[in-house]
Every structure is written in structure tokens, then in C-alpha cells.
Amino acid sequence: MQTTPIHIQTPLLASMLLSRFTGGQVWLKLEALQPSGSFKARGVGHACQHYVRQGAKQLLSSSGGNAGLAVAYAGRQLKVPVTVVVPQTTSARAIELIRAEQAKVVIEGASWNDAHEHAQQLATDDGAYIHPFDDPLLWQGHASLIDEVAEAGLKPDAVVLSVGGGGLLCGVIEGLNRQGWCDVPIVAVETEGAASLQAAVSAGRPVTLDAINSIATSLGAKQVAAQALTSARDNRVLCYQVSDREALDACLAFADDHRLLVEPACGAALAAVYQRAEALNDKTNVLVIVCGGVGVTRAQLQAWSQQLG
Ligand SMILES: *Cc1c(COP(=O)(O)O)cnc(C)c1O
């Protein structure tokens, strides 16, 4: 069995173009370059490896997005069969990508919650279910990206990242704490139609949004992990919101500036920089997690652009 990590070590680039929008240097951690197209390769890869080591003979996921693709990728590396249950709303393109990783796709239910429930029913004793964001094993794996930043000799004064269910946030906090960097502030960015962390922080308790209304579908968790809320109560996490248009514009600008296509879920974090977010004005070194995402094509960017006017 493969014992080396499933994810790859990603480049950490100083961006002179994005640095123009802040007081200091912007550093890009290019998770878009993971073989599965997003940072999910880290946590999901770590969790899959753990479960397979413990004897799991098959892996299950309920995500038609980057988490499902990461499980499919990890399963192929580990030579373990993967089933991904996806809701009917999943695009043909997403299904094609998962199948290309040789995973079995089961289409079931109207929403992620339905697919999630169905996946639990499929779970067998010899299989492991991989949650897309709420599992300490995932956070442990995501934390490796901060280890790499430290190994590169950089201590950031702020981290900018996107928040869906909060798995990336929990992982980055774990990584920072592991380095003893407990004072580094985090700008946690959501789109307005998917702001489940902000809703929970404002209410001071777990909140389930009625609906997700955003093109940033990878941020579309109606409720964040309890640990994300606990972490965000800590005053080092600053919740920040951008519109879909702003997230999309950031994707377009980033495609020009760094010649990489990323999802609006990732554009959200980039938008905080392009918008000169006040929290970044006085920072010498800003680390932006370029979380990536495969749910984007040139045609899809154009379609969103028309849709948003
Ligand atoms: C999963 C994902 C997110 C959100 O991550 P969470 O751990 O759910 O907060 C953001 N961007 C991309 C591209 C993702 O795949």
C-alpha cells in the first residue's frame, strides 16, 4: 500500500501582482495544483490512507464536488474501490471527472443531504465513509499545507482562505497552532449566499441556512462543522463576505494574473485581496490559500458572467 502522502507539496509563490492590493507581500499557496485540483487532496488523502490502513476495503463519499473527486483520486492511488453518491443536481462534467478517476458514481437524491443519507445506508462494515469537511482526520491532513509554508521559511502575518463547511479553516488553525503561531489572524471568506460561518458566529450557536444561493457551490454547506464555529469565536478569525460577482471577477483577474483557472469558491478568498480588504493593509506577509477546485471551465466562467450581469 502507498505509504507516502496522497497529496503533493505545492508551490508557494510571491505574487507581485496581488501584492499591489495590500500593504505588504502576498504569498500564494497553490493548492489548485493538487492532482485532484484542490486542497481536499490533503485531508481526504490523509483520512483515506488512515481508514485503509485500519482495514477499510472500500471508500464512500457523498460529494459531487472536490471532496468526492479527492476520495476517487485517493482510492485509485490506494487501489481501493470508491463509490461516490451524488445528488441529481450534480453536473455531467463533475460526474465525468469522478468516473475518470475510476470511481463508481451513484446518482441519488435532490440535495447533498439526501445523497449524504443514502451514502450512510450504503456504508458497510468493511468500508469507510469520508465526510467532506467534518472529521478531525481531514483537518490533520489539511494542516500539512501550513507545515510546508513553515518549511519554506515563511511566517505569515495573516492567512486568507475560503470557508464552506469549515474543514479548511480547522485544518489551517491546526497547522498554525502546530507551529506555535497562535497569534496569526485568519480572514475567513464566504460568498453572501453561502455565509454559514458568519450566520453561526452572529447567532453564537450552530445555524442551518435555509438555502444556499451562490455560484460558489463548493462553499455551499448549510451548516459549518461545530469545530469551525468554536474556532471562529476566537477573535483571531475575521469573517469576511464577498458577492458572487466579486468572487467571479477575482477568478477572471487571477486567470490573467497567474494563468490559473479556479472556482468562485476560491475566487472568494482572492477577492478579499483584490478588494484591498482592510484587515490586510498593515500586514507584511499575507498568505492566500489558493484552494482551487475543478468545477470551472472557460465556458462556465462565461456563463456565470452572463448570469450575474
Ligand atoms: C471544499 C472547498 C472549499 C471549502 O472548504 P471547507 O473545508 O468545506 O470549508 C473551498 N474551495 C474549494 C475549491 C473546495 O473544494
PDB file of N, CA, C and O in Angstrom, residues 118-144:
ATOM      1  N   HIS A 118     -28.108   8.690   1.822  1.00  0.00           N
ATOM      2  CA  HIS A 118     -28.043   7.463   1.031  1.00  0.00           C
ATOM      3  C   HIS A 118     -26.658   6.814   1.172  1.00  0.00           C
ATOM      4  O   HIS A 118     -26.542   5.582   1.283  1.00  0.00           O
ATOM      5  N   ALA A 119     -25.641   7.631   1.183  1.00  0.00           N
ATOM      6  CA  ALA A 119     -24.274   7.116   1.323  1.00  0.00           C
ATOM      7  C   ALA A 119     -24.112   6.396   2.655  1.00  0.00           C
ATOM      8  O   ALA A 119     -23.466   5.341   2.732  1.00  0.00           O
ATOM      9  N   GLN A 120     -24.714   6.935   3.708  1.00  0.00           N
ATOM     10  CA  GLN A 120     -24.629   6.272   5.026  1.00  0.00           C
ATOM     11  C   GLN A 120     -25.263   4.880   4.951  1.00  0.00           C
ATOM     12  O   GLN A 120     -24.777   3.929   5.566  1.00  0.00           O
ATOM     13  N   GLN A 121     -26.375   4.777   4.182  1.00  0.00           N
ATOM     14  CA  GLN A 121     -27.057   3.483   4.056  1.00  0.00           C
ATOM     15  C   GLN A 121     -26.187   2.467   3.314  1.00  0.00           C
ATOM     16  O   GLN A 121     -26.262   1.272   3.584  1.00  0.00           O
ATOM     17  N   LEU A 122     -25.396   2.960   2.367  1.00  0.00           N
ATOM     18  CA  LEU A 122     -24.530   2.063   1.593  1.00  0.00           C
ATOM     19  C   LEU A 122     -23.329   1.600   2.398  1.00  0.00           C
ATOM     20  O   LEU A 122     -22.639   0.658   2.027  1.00  0.00           O
ATOM     21  N   ALA A 123     -23.057   2.314   3.494  1.00  0.00           N
ATOM     22  CA  ALA A 123     -21.850   2.025   4.277  1.00  0.00           C
ATOM     23  C   ALA A 123     -21.881   0.585   4.788  1.00  0.00           C
ATOM     24  O   ALA A 123     -22.892   0.117   5.295  1.00  0.00           O
ATOM     25  N   THR A 124     -20.789  -0.099   4.610  1.00  0.00           N
ATOM     26  CA  THR A 124     -20.674  -1.481   5.079  1.00  0.00           C
ATOM     27  C   THR A 124     -19.575  -1.548   6.131  1.00  0.00           C
ATOM     28  O   THR A 124     -18.814  -0.598   6.296  1.00  0.00           O
ATOM     29  N   ASP A 125     -19.508  -2.686   6.825  1.00  0.00           N
ATOM     30  CA  ASP A 125     -18.516  -2.830   7.894  1.00  0.00           C
ATOM     31  C   ASP A 125     -17.087  -2.729   7.382  1.00  0.00           C
ATOM     32  O   ASP A 125     -16.198  -2.304   8.100  1.00  0.00           O
ATOM     33  N   ASP A 126     -16.906  -3.166   6.134  1.00  0.00           N
ATOM     34  CA  ASP A 126     -15.534  -3.148   5.618  1.00  0.00           C
ATOM     35  C   ASP A 126     -15.234  -1.880   4.808  1.00  0.00           C
ATOM     36  O   ASP A 126     -14.227  -1.794   4.128  1.00  0.00           O
ATOM     37  N   GLY A 127     -16.127  -0.893   4.916  1.00  0.00           N
ATOM     38  CA  GLY A 127     -15.905   0.344   4.162  1.00  0.00           C
ATOM     39  C   GLY A 127     -15.805   1.549   5.079  1.00  0.00           C
ATOM     40  O   GLY A 127     -16.176   1.485   6.247  1.00  0.00           O
ATOM     41  N   ALA A 128     -15.286   2.641   4.548  1.00  0.00           N
ATOM     42  CA  ALA A 128     -15.187   3.872   5.331  1.00  0.00           C
ATOM     43  C   ALA A 128     -15.866   5.001   4.564  1.00  0.00           C
ATOM     44  O   ALA A 128     -15.701   5.130   3.348  1.00  0.00           O
ATOM     45  N   TYR A 129     -16.635   5.787   5.302  1.00  0.00           N
ATOM     46  CA  TYR A 129     -17.277   6.964   4.725  1.00  0.00           C
ATOM     47  C   TYR A 129     -16.399   8.189   5.004  1.00  0.00           C
ATOM     48  O   TYR A 129     -15.984   8.401   6.153  1.00  0.00           O
ATOM     49  N   ILE A 130     -16.118   8.965   3.970  1.00  0.00           N
ATOM     50  CA  ILE A 130     -15.248  10.135   4.124  1.00  0.00           C
ATOM     51  C   ILE A 130     -16.109  11.402   4.067  1.00  0.00           C
ATOM     52  O   ILE A 130     -16.646  11.752   3.011  1.00  0.00           O
ATOM     53  N   HIS A 131     -16.237  12.063   5.186  1.00  0.00           N
ATOM     54  CA  HIS A 131     -17.019  13.311   5.241  1.00  0.00           C
ATOM     55  C   HIS A 131     -16.268  14.416   4.497  1.00  0.00           C
ATOM     56  O   HIS A 131     -15.039  14.469   4.557  1.00  0.00           O
ATOM     57  N   PRO A 132     -16.995  15.313   3.813  1.00  0.00           N
ATOM     58  CA  PRO A 132     -16.277  16.346   3.050  1.00  0.00           C
ATOM     59  C   PRO A 132     -15.578  17.423   3.902  1.00  0.00           C
ATOM     60  O   PRO A 132     -14.654  18.059   3.423  1.00  0.00           O
ATOM     61  N   PHE A 133     -16.037  17.635   5.135  1.00  0.00           N
ATOM     62  CA  PHE A 133     -15.368  18.696   5.910  1.00  0.00           C
ATOM     63  C   PHE A 133     -15.319  18.467   7.423  1.00  0.00           C
ATOM     64  O   PHE A 133     -14.551  19.112   8.115  1.00  0.00           O
ATOM     65  N   ASP A 134     -16.141  17.548   7.948  1.00  0.00           N
ATOM     66  CA  ASP A 134     -16.263  17.471   9.405  1.00  0.00           C
ATOM     67  C   ASP A 134     -15.646  16.191   9.959  1.00  0.00           C
ATOM     68  O   ASP A 134     -16.360  15.264  10.342  1.00  0.00           O
ATOM     69  N   ASP A 135     -14.340  16.130  10.000  1.00  0.00           N
ATOM     70  CA  ASP A 135     -13.636  14.963  10.529  1.00  0.00           C
ATOM     71  C   ASP A 135     -12.231  15.433  10.921  1.00  0.00           C
ATOM     72  O   ASP A 135     -11.510  15.992  10.091  1.00  0.00           O
ATOM     73  N   PRO A 136     -11.844  15.218  12.190  1.00  0.00           N
ATOM     74  CA  PRO A 136     -10.508  15.652  12.634  1.00  0.00           C
ATOM     75  C   PRO A 136      -9.375  15.103  11.760  1.00  0.00           C
ATOM     76  O   PRO A 136      -8.326  15.743  11.637  1.00  0.00           O
ATOM     77  N   LEU A 137      -9.590  13.945  11.159  1.00  0.00           N
ATOM     78  CA  LEU A 137      -8.554  13.394  10.265  1.00  0.00           C
ATOM     79  C   LEU A 137      -8.337  14.295   9.064  1.00  0.00           C
ATOM     80  O   LEU A 137      -7.214  14.458   8.581  1.00  0.00           O
ATOM     81  N   LEU A 138      -9.425  14.886   8.575  1.00  0.00           N
ATOM     82  CA  LEU A 138      -9.309  15.807   7.443  1.00  0.00           C
ATOM     83  C   LEU A 138      -8.491  17.027   7.837  1.00  0.00           C
ATOM     84  O   LEU A 138      -7.614  17.473   7.112  1.00  0.00           O
ATOM     85  N   TRP A 139      -8.797  17.562   9.016  1.00  0.00           N
ATOM     86  CA  TRP A 139      -8.120  18.794   9.451  1.00  0.00           C
ATOM     87  C   TRP A 139      -6.624  18.541   9.628  1.00  0.00           C
ATOM     88  O   TRP A 139      -5.800  19.360   9.269  1.00  0.00           O
ATOM     89  N   GLN A 140      -6.324  17.345  10.175  1.00  0.00           N
ATOM     90  CA  GLN A 140      -4.920  16.953  10.345  1.00  0.00           C
ATOM     91  C   GLN A 140      -4.203  16.969   8.990  1.00  0.00           C
ATOM     92  O   GLN A 140      -3.082  17.442   8.885  1.00  0.00           O
ATOM     93  N   GLY A 141      -4.883  16.440   7.992  1.00  0.00           N
ATOM     94  CA  GLY A 141      -4.293  16.400   6.654  1.00  0.00           C
ATOM     95  C   GLY A 141      -4.175  17.783   6.044  1.00  0.00           C
ATOM     96  O   GLY A 141      -3.140  18.142   5.471  1.00  0.00           O
ATOM     97  N   HIS A 142      -5.224  18.591   6.166  1.00  0.00           N
ATOM     98  CA  HIS A 142      -5.172  19.955   5.617  1.00  0.00           C
ATOM     99  C   HIS A 142      -4.029  20.756   6.257  1.00  0.00           C
ATOM    100  O   HIS A 142      -3.413  21.610   5.629  1.00  0.00           O
ATOM    101  N   ALA A 143      -3.764  20.475   7.538  1.00  0.00           N
ATOM    102  CA  ALA A 143      -2.745  21.225   8.279  1.00  0.00           C
ATOM    103  C   ALA A 143      -1.371  21.126   7.629  1.00  0.00           C
ATOM    104  O   ALA A 143      -0.519  21.999   7.816  1.00  0.00           O
ATOM    105  N   SER A 144      -1.163  20.068   6.832  1.00  0.00           N
ATOM    106  CA  SER A 144       0.158  19.879   6.212  1.00  0.00           C
ATOM    107  C   SER A 144       0.526  21.056   5.303  1.00  0.00           C
ATOM    108  O   SER A 144       1.699  21.311   5.055  1.00  0.00           O
TER     109      SER A 144
END
